[in-house]
Coordinates of C-alpha atoms in Angstrom, one line a residue:
X1 CA -16.2 20.2 45.9
X2 CA -15.6 16.8 47.7
X3 CA -13.0 13.9 46.3
X4 CA -15.9 11.9 45.4
X5 CA -17.9 14.2 43.6
X6 CA -14.4 15.1 41.7
X7 CA -13.9 11.4 40.8
X8 CA -17.7 11.1 39.9
X9 CA -17.2 14.2 37.3
X10 CA -14.1 12.5 36.1
X11 CA -15.5 9.2 35.5
X12 CA -18.9 11.1 34.0
X13 CA -16.6 13.2 31.3
X14 CA -14.5 9.6 30.8
X15 CA -17.3 8.0 29.7
X16 CA -18.4 11.0 27.4
X17 CA -15.4 10.7 25.5
X18 CA -15.3 8.8 22.3
X19 CA -13.0 5.5 22.2
X20 CA -10.6 4.1 19.9
X21 CA -12.9 3.3 17.3
X22 CA -14.8 6.9 17.1
X23 CA -11.5 8.8 17.6
X24 CA -9.8 6.4 14.5
X25 CA -13.1 7.9 12.4
X26 CA -11.8 11.2 13.6
X27 CA -8.3 10.9 12.9
X28 CA -9.3 9.3 9.5
X29 CA -11.3 12.5 8.3
X30 CA -8.2 14.4 9.7
X31 CA -5.5 12.7 7.6
X32 CA -7.8 12.4 4.4
X33 CA -8.7 16.3 4.7
X34 CA -4.9 17.3 5.1
X35 CA -4.2 15.1 2.3
X36 CA -6.8 16.4 -0.6
X37 CA -5.8 19.7 0.5
X38 CA -2.3 19.6 -0.6
X39 CA -3.1 19.4 -4.5
X40 CA 0.5 18.6 -6.0
X41 CA 0.7 15.7 -3.6
X42 CA -2.7 14.2 -4.3
X43 CA -1.4 15.0 -8.2
X44 CA 1.5 13.0 -8.1
X45 CA 0.0 10.1 -6.0
X46 CA -2.7 9.1 -8.0
X47 CA -0.7 10.6 -11.7
X48 CA 2.1 8.7 -10.9
X49 CA 1.1 5.0 -11.7
X50 CA -1.5 5.9 -14.3
X51 CA 1.5 8.2 -16.1
X52 CA 3.8 5.1 -16.1
X53 CA 1.4 2.7 -17.1
X54 CA 0.7 5.0 -20.1
X55 CA 4.4 5.0 -21.0
X56 CA 5.2 1.8 -20.9
X57 CA 2.5 0.2 -22.3
X58 CA 2.7 2.4 -25.4
X59 CA 6.2 1.3 -25.8
X60 CA 5.4 -2.3 -25.2
X61 CA 2.5 -3.1 -27.3
X62 CA 3.2 -6.2 -29.3
X63 CA 1.1 -9.5 -29.2
X64 CA 2.5 -11.7 -26.5
X65 CA 3.5 -15.3 -28.3
X66 CA 1.4 -18.2 -26.8
X67 CA -0.4 -15.8 -23.9
X68 CA -3.0 -14.5 -25.7
X69 CA -2.5 -10.9 -25.3
X70 CA -0.7 -7.8 -25.6
X71 CA 2.6 -6.5 -23.9
X72 CA 0.5 -3.4 -22.8
X73 CA -2.5 -5.5 -20.9
X74 CA 0.3 -6.6 -18.6
X75 CA 1.0 -3.8 -16.8
X76 CA -2.3 -2.6 -16.1
X77 CA -2.7 -5.5 -13.1
X78 CA 1.1 -4.9 -12.8
X79 CA 0.4 -0.9 -11.9
X80 CA -2.3 -1.9 -10.1
X81 CA -0.5 -3.5 -7.6
X82 CA 2.2 -0.7 -7.4
X83 CA -0.6 1.7 -6.8
X84 CA -1.7 -0.2 -4.0
X85 CA 2.1 -0.5 -2.4
X86 CA 2.5 3.1 -3.3
X87 CA -0.9 4.5 -1.4
X88 CA 0.2 1.9 1.9
X89 CA 4.0 1.1 2.3
X90 CA 5.4 4.1 0.8
X91 CA 3.4 7.1 2.2
X92 CA 2.9 5.5 5.6
X93 CA 6.5 4.9 5.6
X94 CA 7.5 8.4 4.5
X95 CA 5.0 10.2 6.8
X96 CA 5.1 8.8 9.7
X97 CA 8.9 9.2 9.7
X98 CA 8.4 12.8 9.2
X99 CA 6.1 12.9 12.0
X100 CA 8.3 11.4 14.4
X101 CA 11.1 13.7 13.4
X102 CA 8.8 16.9 13.7
X103 CA 7.9 15.5 17.2
X104 CA 3.9 15.1 16.2
X105 CA 4.1 11.7 17.6
X106 CA 5.9 12.6 20.8
X107 CA 2.8 15.0 21.3
X108 CA 0.4 12.7 20.1
X109 CA 1.3 10.5 22.5
X110 CA 1.1 12.7 25.8
X111 CA -2.5 13.2 24.8
X112 CA -5.2 10.8 25.9
X113 CA -5.9 9.7 22.8
X114 CA -5.3 5.8 22.1
X115 CA -2.7 4.6 20.4
X116 CA -4.7 2.6 18.4
X117 CA -6.9 5.9 17.1
X118 CA -3.6 7.2 15.4
X119 CA -3.2 4.2 13.4
X120 CA -7.3 3.8 12.7
X121 CA -6.5 6.8 11.0
X122 CA -3.7 6.2 8.9
X123 CA -5.7 2.9 7.9
X124 CA -8.6 5.0 6.5
X125 CA -6.4 6.9 5.1
X126 CA -4.4 4.1 3.1
X127 CA -7.9 2.2 2.5
X128 CA -9.4 5.7 0.6
X129 CA -6.6 6.5 -1.5
X130 CA -5.6 2.7 -2.4
X131 CA -9.5 2.4 -3.4
X132 CA -9.6 5.4 -5.4
X133 CA -6.0 5.0 -6.9
X134 CA -7.2 1.2 -7.9
X135 CA -10.7 2.5 -9.4
X136 CA -8.7 4.8 -11.6
X137 CA -6.1 2.2 -13.2
X138 CA -8.7 0.1 -13.6
X139 CA -11.1 2.7 -15.6
X140 CA -8.1 3.2 -17.5
X141 CA -7.3 -0.1 -17.9
X142 CA -10.8 -1.0 -19.3
X143 CA -11.0 2.3 -21.6
X144 CA -7.7 2.0 -23.3
X145 CA -6.0 -1.0 -22.9
X146 CA -8.5 -3.5 -23.7
X147 CA -8.6 -5.5 -20.1
X148 CA -12.1 -7.0 -19.8
X149 CA -14.1 -6.7 -16.1
X150 CA -14.1 -10.6 -15.0
X151 CA -17.8 -12.2 -15.7
X152 CA -16.9 -14.9 -12.9
X153 CA -17.8 -14.0 -9.2
X154 CA -14.6 -16.1 -8.0
X155 CA -12.6 -13.9 -9.9
X156 CA -13.9 -10.7 -7.9
X157 CA -13.7 -12.1 -4.9
X158 CA -10.1 -12.7 -5.6
X159 CA -10.0 -9.5 -6.5
X160 CA -11.3 -8.3 -3.3
X161 CA -9.1 -10.8 -0.8
X162 CA -6.2 -9.9 -2.9
X163 CA -6.5 -5.9 -2.4
X164 CA -7.3 -6.6 1.0
X165 CA -4.4 -8.4 2.6
X166 CA -2.1 -6.8 -0.3
X167 CA -3.0 -3.4 1.2
X168 CA -2.5 -4.4 5.0
X169 CA 0.7 -6.5 4.4
X170 CA 2.0 -3.1 2.8
X171 CA 0.5 -1.0 5.2
X172 CA 2.1 -2.9 8.2
X173 CA 5.3 -2.9 6.7
X174 CA 5.3 0.7 6.2
X175 CA 4.8 1.6 9.6
X176 CA 7.6 -0.9 10.2
X177 CA 10.1 0.8 7.8
X178 CA 9.3 4.2 9.4
X179 CA 11.5 3.6 12.1
X180 CA 14.8 2.8 10.3
X181 CA 15.4 6.5 8.5
X182 CA 17.6 8.7 11.1
X183 CA 15.8 12.1 10.2
X184 CA 13.1 13.3 7.5
X185 CA 15.2 14.4 5.4
X186 CA 15.9 10.5 4.4
X187 CA 13.0 9.0 4.9
X188 CA 12.2 9.2 1.4
X189 CA 15.7 7.4 0.2
X190 CA 15.3 4.6 2.7
X191 CA 11.7 3.9 1.7
X192 CA 11.6 4.9 -2.1
X193 CA 14.6 2.7 -2.9
X194 CA 13.4 -0.5 -1.6
X195 CA 9.9 0.0 -3.5
X196 CA 11.3 1.1 -6.8
X197 CA 13.9 -2.0 -6.4
X198 CA 11.2 -4.3 -6.1
X199 CA 9.2 -3.0 -8.6
X200 CA 11.9 -4.2 -10.9
X201 CA 12.3 -7.8 -9.8
X202 CA 8.3 -8.2 -9.2
X203 CA 7.1 -7.8 -12.5
X204 CA 5.7 -4.2 -12.6
X205 CA 8.1 -2.7 -15.0
X206 CA 9.8 -6.0 -16.5
X207 CA 8.1 -8.9 -17.8
X208 CA 7.8 -11.3 -15.7
X209 CA 9.2 -14.3 -18.7
X210 CA 12.2 -12.0 -19.0
X211 CA 13.3 -12.0 -15.2
X212 CA 16.1 -13.6 -14.3
X213 CA 15.2 -16.7 -11.3
X214 CA 17.2 -15.9 -9.1
X215 CA 15.5 -12.1 -9.2
X216 CA 12.1 -13.5 -9.2
X217 CA 13.2 -15.7 -6.1
X218 CA 14.3 -12.7 -4.2
X219 CA 11.0 -10.7 -5.0
X220 CA 9.2 -13.8 -3.7
X221 CA 9.7 -13.0 -0.8
X222 CA 7.8 -9.7 -0.6
X223 CA 4.2 -9.0 -1.1
X224 CA 4.4 -7.3 -4.4
X225 CA 5.1 -9.9 -6.6
X226 CA 2.5 -11.7 -5.5
X227 CA 0.0 -9.0 -5.7
X228 CA 1.2 -8.5 -9.3
X229 CA 0.6 -12.1 -10.3
X230 CA -2.7 -12.3 -8.4
X231 CA -4.1 -9.2 -10.2
X232 CA -2.7 -10.8 -13.7
X233 CA -4.7 -14.0 -12.7
X234 CA -8.2 -12.0 -11.9
X235 CA -8.1 -9.5 -14.9
X236 CA -6.0 -11.5 -17.6
X237 CA -7.0 -14.7 -19.5
X238 CA -5.8 -18.0 -18.5
X239 CA -3.9 -18.1 -21.5
X240 CA -1.6 -16.1 -19.5
X241 CA -0.9 -18.0 -17.0
X242 CA 1.8 -19.7 -19.2
X243 CA 4.1 -16.7 -18.4
X244 CA 4.1 -17.1 -14.5
X245 CA 7.5 -18.6 -13.2
X246 CA 5.2 -21.7 -11.7
X247 CA 3.0 -21.8 -14.9
X248 CA -0.4 -20.9 -13.1
X249 CA -1.8 -18.6 -10.8
X250 CA -1.4 -20.1 -7.5
X251 CA -4.2 -18.1 -5.9
X252 CA -3.7 -20.5 -3.0
X253 CA 0.2 -19.5 -2.6
X254 CA -0.9 -16.0 -2.9
X255 CA -3.1 -15.8 -0.2
X256 CA -0.5 -17.5 2.2
X257 CA 2.4 -16.0 1.2
X258 CA 0.2 -12.3 1.7
X259 CA -1.6 -13.5 4.9
X260 CA 2.1 -14.6 6.4
X261 CA 3.1 -11.0 5.7
X262 CA 0.2 -9.4 7.6
X263 CA 0.9 -11.4 10.4
X264 CA 4.9 -10.9 10.2
X265 CA 4.4 -7.3 9.3
X266 CA 1.8 -6.8 12.8
X267 CA 5.1 -8.2 14.6
X268 CA 7.6 -5.9 13.0
X269 CA 5.1 -3.1 14.0
X270 CA 5.0 -4.3 17.5
X271 CA 9.1 -4.9 17.8
X272 CA 10.2 -1.6 15.9
X273 CA 7.6 1.1 16.1
X274 CA 8.7 4.1 18.4
X275 CA 6.8 7.4 19.2
X276 CA 9.9 9.2 19.6
X277 CA 13.6 9.5 17.6
X278 CA 16.5 7.7 19.0
X279 CA 18.3 11.0 20.0
X280 CA 14.9 11.8 22.1
X281 CA 15.8 9.2 23.7

C-alpha cells in the first residue's frame, strides 16, 4: 500500500471519529452509569441534604419575627444551594483527584480523546445529578415545609440562571481544587473541609441574620452565600428579605458575583489543572 493510500485511509478514519461533543456525550453516559451503579454513593449523595433538611427543619420550627415565615422554610432554599455545590464542587474535587492519583487521567491523556471530551462528560454528570438533587429537595420542601412554588415567571427565570451560574462556578472550582490534594487519601479532607466551613458562614445551617457580619463578609467572597440568598429570593416571600444582610435580595449583585466566579473558576482551572500527580513529573 502506497504512502498516499495510507494517508487517505488515515484521513478517512479520522473523519469517522466523533468530535469532542460526541465523545463528551459518551463520557457523560459512562460517568452517569458508573455513578448510579454505586448504590451507596447514590443514596449518600441524594439523602444527605434531605436528612439535614429534616433535622434542622424539625429542630427549628418557630416563626421568624417580622419575616412572615417560619424557621424551617429558611432551610429549604439553603439546602438546595448546598446540594448544588455538593454535586458539583465536592463531587468533582474528590473524584478527579482520585482519578489523577490512580493514573486514570494520565491514561486518558494518552488516547486520541480530546481533553474537552473528558470535561464535557463531567459536566453531564454534574448537571444530571444537580437537577435531580434540586428537584428532590424542592418536592420535599413543598410537601412538608410550606414552600410555595413561584407563580411569577420572572422568579422561575431567576431560579434557572442561579442554578446554571451556581452549578458552573462550583463545578469549575471543584476541578481547580482537585489539583490541591497530594493523593486520593487526602482528597476528601481537602475538599470537604472548606465546603463545610462555607456552609456555616453562608447561611445554610445557621440563619443569615444570626451570623456575625465579619463571617458573612468572608462567605460573600464565595458562590455559596449568593446561591443561598438567590434561592431564598425565589422561593420565600418578599417579607423575608429583611433577614438578609443588605435587607434586599440583590439579584443583580448575585448574577454579577456568580458570573465573576464562572470566569475566575475557568482561569483557575486553566492555571492549575494537571493530568499527572506532582511526583509523576
